[in-house]
CSV table of C-alpha atoms in Angstrom, one decimal:
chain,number,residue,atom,x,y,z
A,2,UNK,CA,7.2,52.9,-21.0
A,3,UNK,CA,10.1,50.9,-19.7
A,4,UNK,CA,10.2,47.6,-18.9
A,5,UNK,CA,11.2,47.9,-15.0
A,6,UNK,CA,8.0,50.1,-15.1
A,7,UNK,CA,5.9,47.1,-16.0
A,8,UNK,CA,7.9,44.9,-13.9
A,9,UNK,CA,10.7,45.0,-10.9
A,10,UNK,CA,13.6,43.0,-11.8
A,11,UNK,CA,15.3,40.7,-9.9
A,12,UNK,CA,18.4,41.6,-8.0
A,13,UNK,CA,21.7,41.4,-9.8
A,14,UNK,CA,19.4,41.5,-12.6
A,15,UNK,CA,19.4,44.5,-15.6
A,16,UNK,CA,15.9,46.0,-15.9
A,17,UNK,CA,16.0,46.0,-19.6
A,18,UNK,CA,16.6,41.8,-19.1
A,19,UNK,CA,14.0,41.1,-16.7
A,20,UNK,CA,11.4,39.4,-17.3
A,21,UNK,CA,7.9,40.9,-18.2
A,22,UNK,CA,5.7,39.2,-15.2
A,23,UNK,CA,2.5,39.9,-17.6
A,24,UNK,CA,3.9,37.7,-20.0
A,25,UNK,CA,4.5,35.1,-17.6
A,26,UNK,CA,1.4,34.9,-16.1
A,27,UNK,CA,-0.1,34.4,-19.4
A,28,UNK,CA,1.9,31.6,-19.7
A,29,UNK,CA,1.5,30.0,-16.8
A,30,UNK,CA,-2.7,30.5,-17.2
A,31,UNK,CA,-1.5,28.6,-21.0
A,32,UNK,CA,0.5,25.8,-18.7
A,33,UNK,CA,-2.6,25.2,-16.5
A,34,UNK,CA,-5.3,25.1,-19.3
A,35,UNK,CA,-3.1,22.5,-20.9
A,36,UNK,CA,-3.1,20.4,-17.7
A,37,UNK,CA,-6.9,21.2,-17.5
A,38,UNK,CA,-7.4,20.0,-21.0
A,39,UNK,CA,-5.5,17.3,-20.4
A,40,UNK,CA,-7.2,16.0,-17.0
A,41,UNK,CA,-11.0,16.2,-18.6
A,42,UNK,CA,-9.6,13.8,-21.6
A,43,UNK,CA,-8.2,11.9,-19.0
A,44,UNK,CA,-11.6,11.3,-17.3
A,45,UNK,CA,-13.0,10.2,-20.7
A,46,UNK,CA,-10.5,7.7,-21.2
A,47,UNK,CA,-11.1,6.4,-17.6
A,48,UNK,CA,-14.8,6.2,-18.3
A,49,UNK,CA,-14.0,4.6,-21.4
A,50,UNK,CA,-12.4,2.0,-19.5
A,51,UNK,CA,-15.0,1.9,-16.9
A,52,UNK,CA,-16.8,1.0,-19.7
A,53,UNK,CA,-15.4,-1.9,-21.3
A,54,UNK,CA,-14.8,-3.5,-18.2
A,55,UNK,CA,-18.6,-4.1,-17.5
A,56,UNK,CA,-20.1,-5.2,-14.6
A,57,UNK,CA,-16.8,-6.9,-14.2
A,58,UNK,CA,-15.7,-3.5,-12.8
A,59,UNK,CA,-18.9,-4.3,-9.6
A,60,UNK,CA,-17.4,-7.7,-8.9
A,61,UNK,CA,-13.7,-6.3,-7.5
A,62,UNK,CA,-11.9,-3.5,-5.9
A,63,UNK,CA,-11.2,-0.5,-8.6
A,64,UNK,CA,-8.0,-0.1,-6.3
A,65,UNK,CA,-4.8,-0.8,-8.1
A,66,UNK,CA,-2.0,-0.1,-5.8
A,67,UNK,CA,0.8,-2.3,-8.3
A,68,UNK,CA,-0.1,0.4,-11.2
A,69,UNK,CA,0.1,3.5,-9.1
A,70,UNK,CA,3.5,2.5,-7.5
A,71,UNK,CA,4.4,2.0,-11.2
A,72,UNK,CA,3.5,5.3,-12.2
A,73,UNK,CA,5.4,7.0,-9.3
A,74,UNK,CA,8.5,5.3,-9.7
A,75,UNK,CA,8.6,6.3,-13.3
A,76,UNK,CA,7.8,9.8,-13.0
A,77,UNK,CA,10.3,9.6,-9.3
A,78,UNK,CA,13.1,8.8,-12.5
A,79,UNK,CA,12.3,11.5,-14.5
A,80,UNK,CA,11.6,14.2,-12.3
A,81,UNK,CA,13.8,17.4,-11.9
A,82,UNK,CA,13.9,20.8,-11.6
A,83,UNK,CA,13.1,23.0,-8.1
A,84,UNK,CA,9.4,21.3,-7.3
A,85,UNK,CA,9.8,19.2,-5.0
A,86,UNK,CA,9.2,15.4,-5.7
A,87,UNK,CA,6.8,14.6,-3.1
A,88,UNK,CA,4.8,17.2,-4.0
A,89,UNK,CA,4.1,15.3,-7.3
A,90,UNK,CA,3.5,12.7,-5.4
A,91,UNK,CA,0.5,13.6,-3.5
A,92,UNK,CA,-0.7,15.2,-6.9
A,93,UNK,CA,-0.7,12.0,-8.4
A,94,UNK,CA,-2.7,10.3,-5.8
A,95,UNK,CA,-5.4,12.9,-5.5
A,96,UNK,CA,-5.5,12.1,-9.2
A,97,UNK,CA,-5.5,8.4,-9.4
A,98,UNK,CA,-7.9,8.5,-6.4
A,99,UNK,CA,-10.2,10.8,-7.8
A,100,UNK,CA,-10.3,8.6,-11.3
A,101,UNK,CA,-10.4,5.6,-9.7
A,102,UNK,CA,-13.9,6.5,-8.2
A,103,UNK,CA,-15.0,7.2,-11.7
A,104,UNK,CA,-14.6,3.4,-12.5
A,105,UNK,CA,-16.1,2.4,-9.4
A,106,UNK,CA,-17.0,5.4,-6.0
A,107,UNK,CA,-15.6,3.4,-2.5
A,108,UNK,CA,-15.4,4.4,0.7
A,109,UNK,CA,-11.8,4.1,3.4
A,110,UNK,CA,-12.2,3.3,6.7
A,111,UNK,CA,-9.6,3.3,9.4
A,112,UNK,CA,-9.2,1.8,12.4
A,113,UNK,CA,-9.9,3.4,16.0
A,114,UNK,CA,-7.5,3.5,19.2
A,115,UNK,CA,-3.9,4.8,19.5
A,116,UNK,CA,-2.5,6.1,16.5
A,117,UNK,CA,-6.1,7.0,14.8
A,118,UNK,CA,-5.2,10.4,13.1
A,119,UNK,CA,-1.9,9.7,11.7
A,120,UNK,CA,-3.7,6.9,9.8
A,121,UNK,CA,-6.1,9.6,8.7
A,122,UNK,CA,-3.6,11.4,7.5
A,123,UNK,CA,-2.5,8.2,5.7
A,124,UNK,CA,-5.3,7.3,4.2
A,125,UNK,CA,-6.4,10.9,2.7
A,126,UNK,CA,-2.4,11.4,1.4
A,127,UNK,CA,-3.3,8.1,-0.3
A,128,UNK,CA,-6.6,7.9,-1.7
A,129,UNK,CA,-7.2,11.4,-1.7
A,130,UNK,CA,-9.4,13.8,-0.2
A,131,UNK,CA,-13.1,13.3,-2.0
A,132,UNK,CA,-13.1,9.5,-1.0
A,133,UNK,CA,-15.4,9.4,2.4
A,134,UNK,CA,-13.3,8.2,5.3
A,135,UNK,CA,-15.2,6.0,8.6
A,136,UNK,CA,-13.8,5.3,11.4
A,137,UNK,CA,-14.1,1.8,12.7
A,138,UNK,CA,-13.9,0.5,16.2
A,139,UNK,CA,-10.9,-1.1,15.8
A,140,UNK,CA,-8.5,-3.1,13.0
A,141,UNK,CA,-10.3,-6.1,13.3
A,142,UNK,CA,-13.5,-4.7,12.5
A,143,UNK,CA,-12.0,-2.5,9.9
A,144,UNK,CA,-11.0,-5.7,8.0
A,145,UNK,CA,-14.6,-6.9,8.1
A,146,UNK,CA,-16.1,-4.0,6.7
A,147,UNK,CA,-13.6,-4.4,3.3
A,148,UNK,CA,-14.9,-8.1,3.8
A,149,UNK,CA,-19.0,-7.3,4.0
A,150,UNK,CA,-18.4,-4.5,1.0
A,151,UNK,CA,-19.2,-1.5,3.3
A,152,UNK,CA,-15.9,-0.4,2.5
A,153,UNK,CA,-13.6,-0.5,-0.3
A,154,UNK,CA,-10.0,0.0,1.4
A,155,UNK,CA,-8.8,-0.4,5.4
A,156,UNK,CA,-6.3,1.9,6.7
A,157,UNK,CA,-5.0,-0.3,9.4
A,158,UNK,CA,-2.0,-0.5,11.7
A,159,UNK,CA,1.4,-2.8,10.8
A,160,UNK,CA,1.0,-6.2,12.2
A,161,UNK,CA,1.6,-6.8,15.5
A,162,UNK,CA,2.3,-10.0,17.6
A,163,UNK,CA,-0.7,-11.3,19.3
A,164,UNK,CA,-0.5,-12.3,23.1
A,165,UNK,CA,-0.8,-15.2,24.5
A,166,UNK,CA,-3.9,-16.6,25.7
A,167,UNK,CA,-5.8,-13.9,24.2
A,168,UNK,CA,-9.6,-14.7,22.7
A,169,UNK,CA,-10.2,-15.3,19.8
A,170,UNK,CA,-11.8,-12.0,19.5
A,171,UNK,CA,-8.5,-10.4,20.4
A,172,UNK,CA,-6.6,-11.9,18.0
A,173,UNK,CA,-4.1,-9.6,15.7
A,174,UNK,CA,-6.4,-8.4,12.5
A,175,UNK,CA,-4.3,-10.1,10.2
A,176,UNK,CA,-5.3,-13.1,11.6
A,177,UNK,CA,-8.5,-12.5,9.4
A,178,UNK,CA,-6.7,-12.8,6.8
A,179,UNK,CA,-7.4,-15.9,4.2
A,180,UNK,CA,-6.0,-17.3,1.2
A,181,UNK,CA,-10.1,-17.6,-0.2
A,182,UNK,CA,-10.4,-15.3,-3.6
A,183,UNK,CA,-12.6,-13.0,-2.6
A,184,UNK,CA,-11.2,-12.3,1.0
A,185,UNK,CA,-9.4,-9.2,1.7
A,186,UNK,CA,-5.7,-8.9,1.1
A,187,UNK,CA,-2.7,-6.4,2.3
A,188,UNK,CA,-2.1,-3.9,-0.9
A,189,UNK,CA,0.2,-1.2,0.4
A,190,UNK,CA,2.2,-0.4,3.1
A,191,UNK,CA,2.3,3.3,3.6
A,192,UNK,CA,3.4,6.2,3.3
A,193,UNK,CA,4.6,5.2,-0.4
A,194,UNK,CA,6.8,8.1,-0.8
A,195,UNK,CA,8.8,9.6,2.0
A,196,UNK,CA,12.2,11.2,3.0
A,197,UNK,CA,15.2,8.9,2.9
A,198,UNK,CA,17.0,11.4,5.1
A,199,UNK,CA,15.8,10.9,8.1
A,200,UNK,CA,13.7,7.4,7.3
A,201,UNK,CA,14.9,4.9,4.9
A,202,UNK,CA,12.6,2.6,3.2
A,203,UNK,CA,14.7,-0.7,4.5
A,204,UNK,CA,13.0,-3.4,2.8
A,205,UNK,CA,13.4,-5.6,5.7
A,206,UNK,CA,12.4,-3.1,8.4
A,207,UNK,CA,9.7,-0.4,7.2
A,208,UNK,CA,6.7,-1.7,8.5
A,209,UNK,CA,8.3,-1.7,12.1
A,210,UNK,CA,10.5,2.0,11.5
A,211,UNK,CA,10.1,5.0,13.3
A,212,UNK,CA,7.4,7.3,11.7
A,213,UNK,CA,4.0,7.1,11.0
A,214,UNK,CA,3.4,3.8,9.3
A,215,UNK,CA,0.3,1.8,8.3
A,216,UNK,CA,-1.2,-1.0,5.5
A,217,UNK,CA,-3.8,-0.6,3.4
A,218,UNK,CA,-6.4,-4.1,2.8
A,219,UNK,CA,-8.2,-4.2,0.0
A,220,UNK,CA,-10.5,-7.0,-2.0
A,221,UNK,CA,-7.8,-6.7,-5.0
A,222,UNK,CA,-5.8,-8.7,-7.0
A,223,UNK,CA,-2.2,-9.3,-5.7
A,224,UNK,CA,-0.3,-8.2,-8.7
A,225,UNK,CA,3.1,-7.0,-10.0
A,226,UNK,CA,4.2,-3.5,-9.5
A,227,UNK,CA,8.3,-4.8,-10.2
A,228,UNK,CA,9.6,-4.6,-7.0
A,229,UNK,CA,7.7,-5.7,-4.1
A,230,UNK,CA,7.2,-7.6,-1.2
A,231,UNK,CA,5.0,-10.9,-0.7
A,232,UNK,CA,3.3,-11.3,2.8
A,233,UNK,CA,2.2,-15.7,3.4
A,234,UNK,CA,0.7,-16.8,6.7
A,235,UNK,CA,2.3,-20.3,7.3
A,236,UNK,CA,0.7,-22.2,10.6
A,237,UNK,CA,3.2,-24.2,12.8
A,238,UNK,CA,2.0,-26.4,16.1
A,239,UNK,CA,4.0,-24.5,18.5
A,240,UNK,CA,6.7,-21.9,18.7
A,241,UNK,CA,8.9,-21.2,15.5
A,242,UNK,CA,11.6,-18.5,16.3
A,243,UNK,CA,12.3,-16.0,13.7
A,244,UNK,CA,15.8,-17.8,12.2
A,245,UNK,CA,13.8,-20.9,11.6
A,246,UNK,CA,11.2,-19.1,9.6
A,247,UNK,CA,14.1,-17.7,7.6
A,248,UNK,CA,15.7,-21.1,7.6
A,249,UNK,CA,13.4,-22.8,6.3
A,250,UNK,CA,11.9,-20.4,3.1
A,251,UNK,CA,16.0,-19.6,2.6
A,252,UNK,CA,15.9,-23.7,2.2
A,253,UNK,CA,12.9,-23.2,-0.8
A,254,UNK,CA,15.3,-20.4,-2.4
A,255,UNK,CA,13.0,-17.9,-0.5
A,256,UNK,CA,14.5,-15.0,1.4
A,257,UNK,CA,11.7,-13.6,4.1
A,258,UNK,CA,11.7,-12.5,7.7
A,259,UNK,CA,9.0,-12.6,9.7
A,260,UNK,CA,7.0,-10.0,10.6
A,261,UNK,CA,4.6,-11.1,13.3
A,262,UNK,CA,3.2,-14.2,15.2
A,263,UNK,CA,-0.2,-15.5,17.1
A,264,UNK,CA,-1.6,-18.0,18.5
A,265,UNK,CA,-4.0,-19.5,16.0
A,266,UNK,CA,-7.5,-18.3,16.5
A,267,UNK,CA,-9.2,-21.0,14.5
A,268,UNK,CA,-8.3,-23.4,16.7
A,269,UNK,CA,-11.2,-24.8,19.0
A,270,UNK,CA,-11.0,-24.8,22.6
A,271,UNK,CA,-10.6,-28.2,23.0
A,272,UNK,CA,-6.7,-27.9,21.4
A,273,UNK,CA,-3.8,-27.9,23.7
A,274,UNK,CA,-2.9,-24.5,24.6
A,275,UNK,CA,0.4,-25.0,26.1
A,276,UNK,CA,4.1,-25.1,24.2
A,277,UNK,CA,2.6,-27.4,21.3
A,278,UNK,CA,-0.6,-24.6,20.8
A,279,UNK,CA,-1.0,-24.2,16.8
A,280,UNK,CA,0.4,-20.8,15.8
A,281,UNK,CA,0.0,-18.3,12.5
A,282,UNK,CA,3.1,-16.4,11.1
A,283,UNK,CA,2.7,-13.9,9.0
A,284,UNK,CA,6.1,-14.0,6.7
A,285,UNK,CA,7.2,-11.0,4.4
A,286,UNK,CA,9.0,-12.7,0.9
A,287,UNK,CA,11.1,-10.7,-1.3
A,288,UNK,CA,9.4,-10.8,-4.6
A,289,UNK,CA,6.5,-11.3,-6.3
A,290,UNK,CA,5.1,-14.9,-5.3
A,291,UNK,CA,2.1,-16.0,-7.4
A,292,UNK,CA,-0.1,-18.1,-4.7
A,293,UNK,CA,0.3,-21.5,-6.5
A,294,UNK,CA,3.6,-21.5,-6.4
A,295,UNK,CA,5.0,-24.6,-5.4
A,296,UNK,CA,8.0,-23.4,-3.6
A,297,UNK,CA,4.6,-22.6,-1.1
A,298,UNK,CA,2.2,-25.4,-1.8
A,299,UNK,CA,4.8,-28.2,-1.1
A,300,UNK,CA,7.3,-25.8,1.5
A,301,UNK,CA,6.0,-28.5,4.5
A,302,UNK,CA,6.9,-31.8,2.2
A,303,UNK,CA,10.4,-31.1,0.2
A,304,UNK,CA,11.5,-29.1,3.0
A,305,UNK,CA,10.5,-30.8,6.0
A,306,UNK,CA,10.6,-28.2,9.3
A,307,UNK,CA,7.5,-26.7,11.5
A,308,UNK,CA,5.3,-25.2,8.8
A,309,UNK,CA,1.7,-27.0,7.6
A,310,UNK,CA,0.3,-24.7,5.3
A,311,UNK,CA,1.5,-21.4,3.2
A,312,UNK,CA,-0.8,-19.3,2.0
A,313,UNK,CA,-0.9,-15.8,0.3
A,314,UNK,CA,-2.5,-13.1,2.3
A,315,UNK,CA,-1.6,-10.3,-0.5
A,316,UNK,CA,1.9,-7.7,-0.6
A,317,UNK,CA,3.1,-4.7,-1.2
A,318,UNK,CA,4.9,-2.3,-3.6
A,319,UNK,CA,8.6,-1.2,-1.9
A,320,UNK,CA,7.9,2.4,-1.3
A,321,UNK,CA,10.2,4.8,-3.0
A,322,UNK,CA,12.4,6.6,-0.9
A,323,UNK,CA,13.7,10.3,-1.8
């Protein structure tokens, strides 16, 4: 029997050089019981480490957005051939997701309102699809359910200004926010991967670009993916325009922009509400800033300006940008 019996060639393609599609099917069935093989010893080794982290493991987020971005961004420099990067991409995250709820099962929830179902979207390209999603009434309540336990990860919308006069109730989520150990933290900003064709990851701009766009909150430790961004909220008593804010970290060899402001919520209702009215600023830093740092701790003394305190309210891995 000839072989463009068994199987058509290609065009352009002698039939006596094409290749035998039974033979390539086998191989490919080969290909995915290696990956098969290779994802059940991968479970083992994650339970493994499940294990020898203890109860340890109950006492903080299993989420580890800093060793996922560096995963991506070394398989993002490797990668070629005709499959398409992002495509690996969600792979990966179905994966991580799916092992990471073998250390420790968690829940997402997202907030309600305008722009609900793209962070749906989000949050199941993210943390993959077996994870149960809830939808909260709002940000602000979506924060306190990472804070109370109920969930393990928010899915929340980039930070916005807060108005003025507004309740403390109606306060921006982030204003939730607190540098206290055990409080929830910004992780991500997402999506992590996209198209730099039409939507550039500017590392000054991507939480406000066109596009979908969201952050992710999460009880877990602020650490080092190798390139990211550091978000602080610094309070002030009164107005600070954006160049100040850039003024005065540039003066602490910081550069940051900020990204949102509010009136303080904390404050009682006996303070002054007027031009003097204590304010919260919530300041992106390029770099990973450790919270001690003293280029925060002692911003307000060696380099005078509006600010009282600094503190840490978490970061983000730069997403990678195809």
């Amino acid at each position: 029997m000839s072989a463009s019996t068994n199987s058509p060639s290609a065009p352009g393609i002698p039939a006596d050089q094409a290749p035998d599609l039974a033979a390539a099917r086998e191989e490919i069935d080969r290909i995915d019981d290696e990956i098969h093989d290779l994802l059940m010893r991968r479970a083992e080794v994650v339970g493994q480490v499940a294990a020898a982290k203890g109860p340890a493991l109950l006492a903080a987020s299993p989420i580890r957005i800093e060793r996922e971005a560096q995963m991506l961004r070394r398989l993002a420099a490797r990668h070629q051939g005709s499959l398409p990067f992002m495509a690996v991409a969600d792979l990966w995250h179905e994966l991580i997701a799916a092992m990471t709820a073998i250390q420790a099962p968690f829940a997402a929830a997202i907030a309600g309102g305008e722009g609900a179902i793209q962070r749906f979207d989000l949050a199941r390209q993210q943390f993959g699809s077996s994870i149960p999603i809830v939808v909260a009434e709002d940000a602000r309540n979506a924060v306190r359910q990472v804070a109370d336990g109920s969930a393990g990860v928010a899915v929340l919308p980039p930070p916005e200004n807060g108005c003025k006069g507004a309740r403390p109730g109606e306060a921006p989520w982030w204003t939730l926010l607190s540098p206290a150990e055990d409080a929830p933290r910004i992780v991500a900003a997402l999506p992590f991967v996209l198209e730099a064709e039409s939507d550039a990851p500017v590392r000054r701009r991507y939480l406000a670009g066109d596009g979908p766009r969201a952050v992710a909150v999460a009880k877990a430790p602020h650490n080092a993916s190798g390139d990211d961004v550091t978000l602080v909220v610094a309070t002030s008593q009164g107005f600070v325009s954006p160049d100040t804010c850039a003024d005065i970290f540039d003066k602490a060899g910081l550069s940051a922009w900020r990204l949102a402001y509010a009136d303080d919520p904390h404050a009682g209702p006996e303070t002054d509400k007027g031009a003097g009215a204590p304010q919260l600023h919530l300041i992106a830093i390029d770099g990973h800033i450790e919270g001690r740092d003293e280029r925060l701790t002692l911003m307000g003394k060696q380099h005078g300006g509006p600010f009282g305190d600094v503190y840490p309210v978490g970061g983000y891995p730069v997403p990678i940008g195809l």
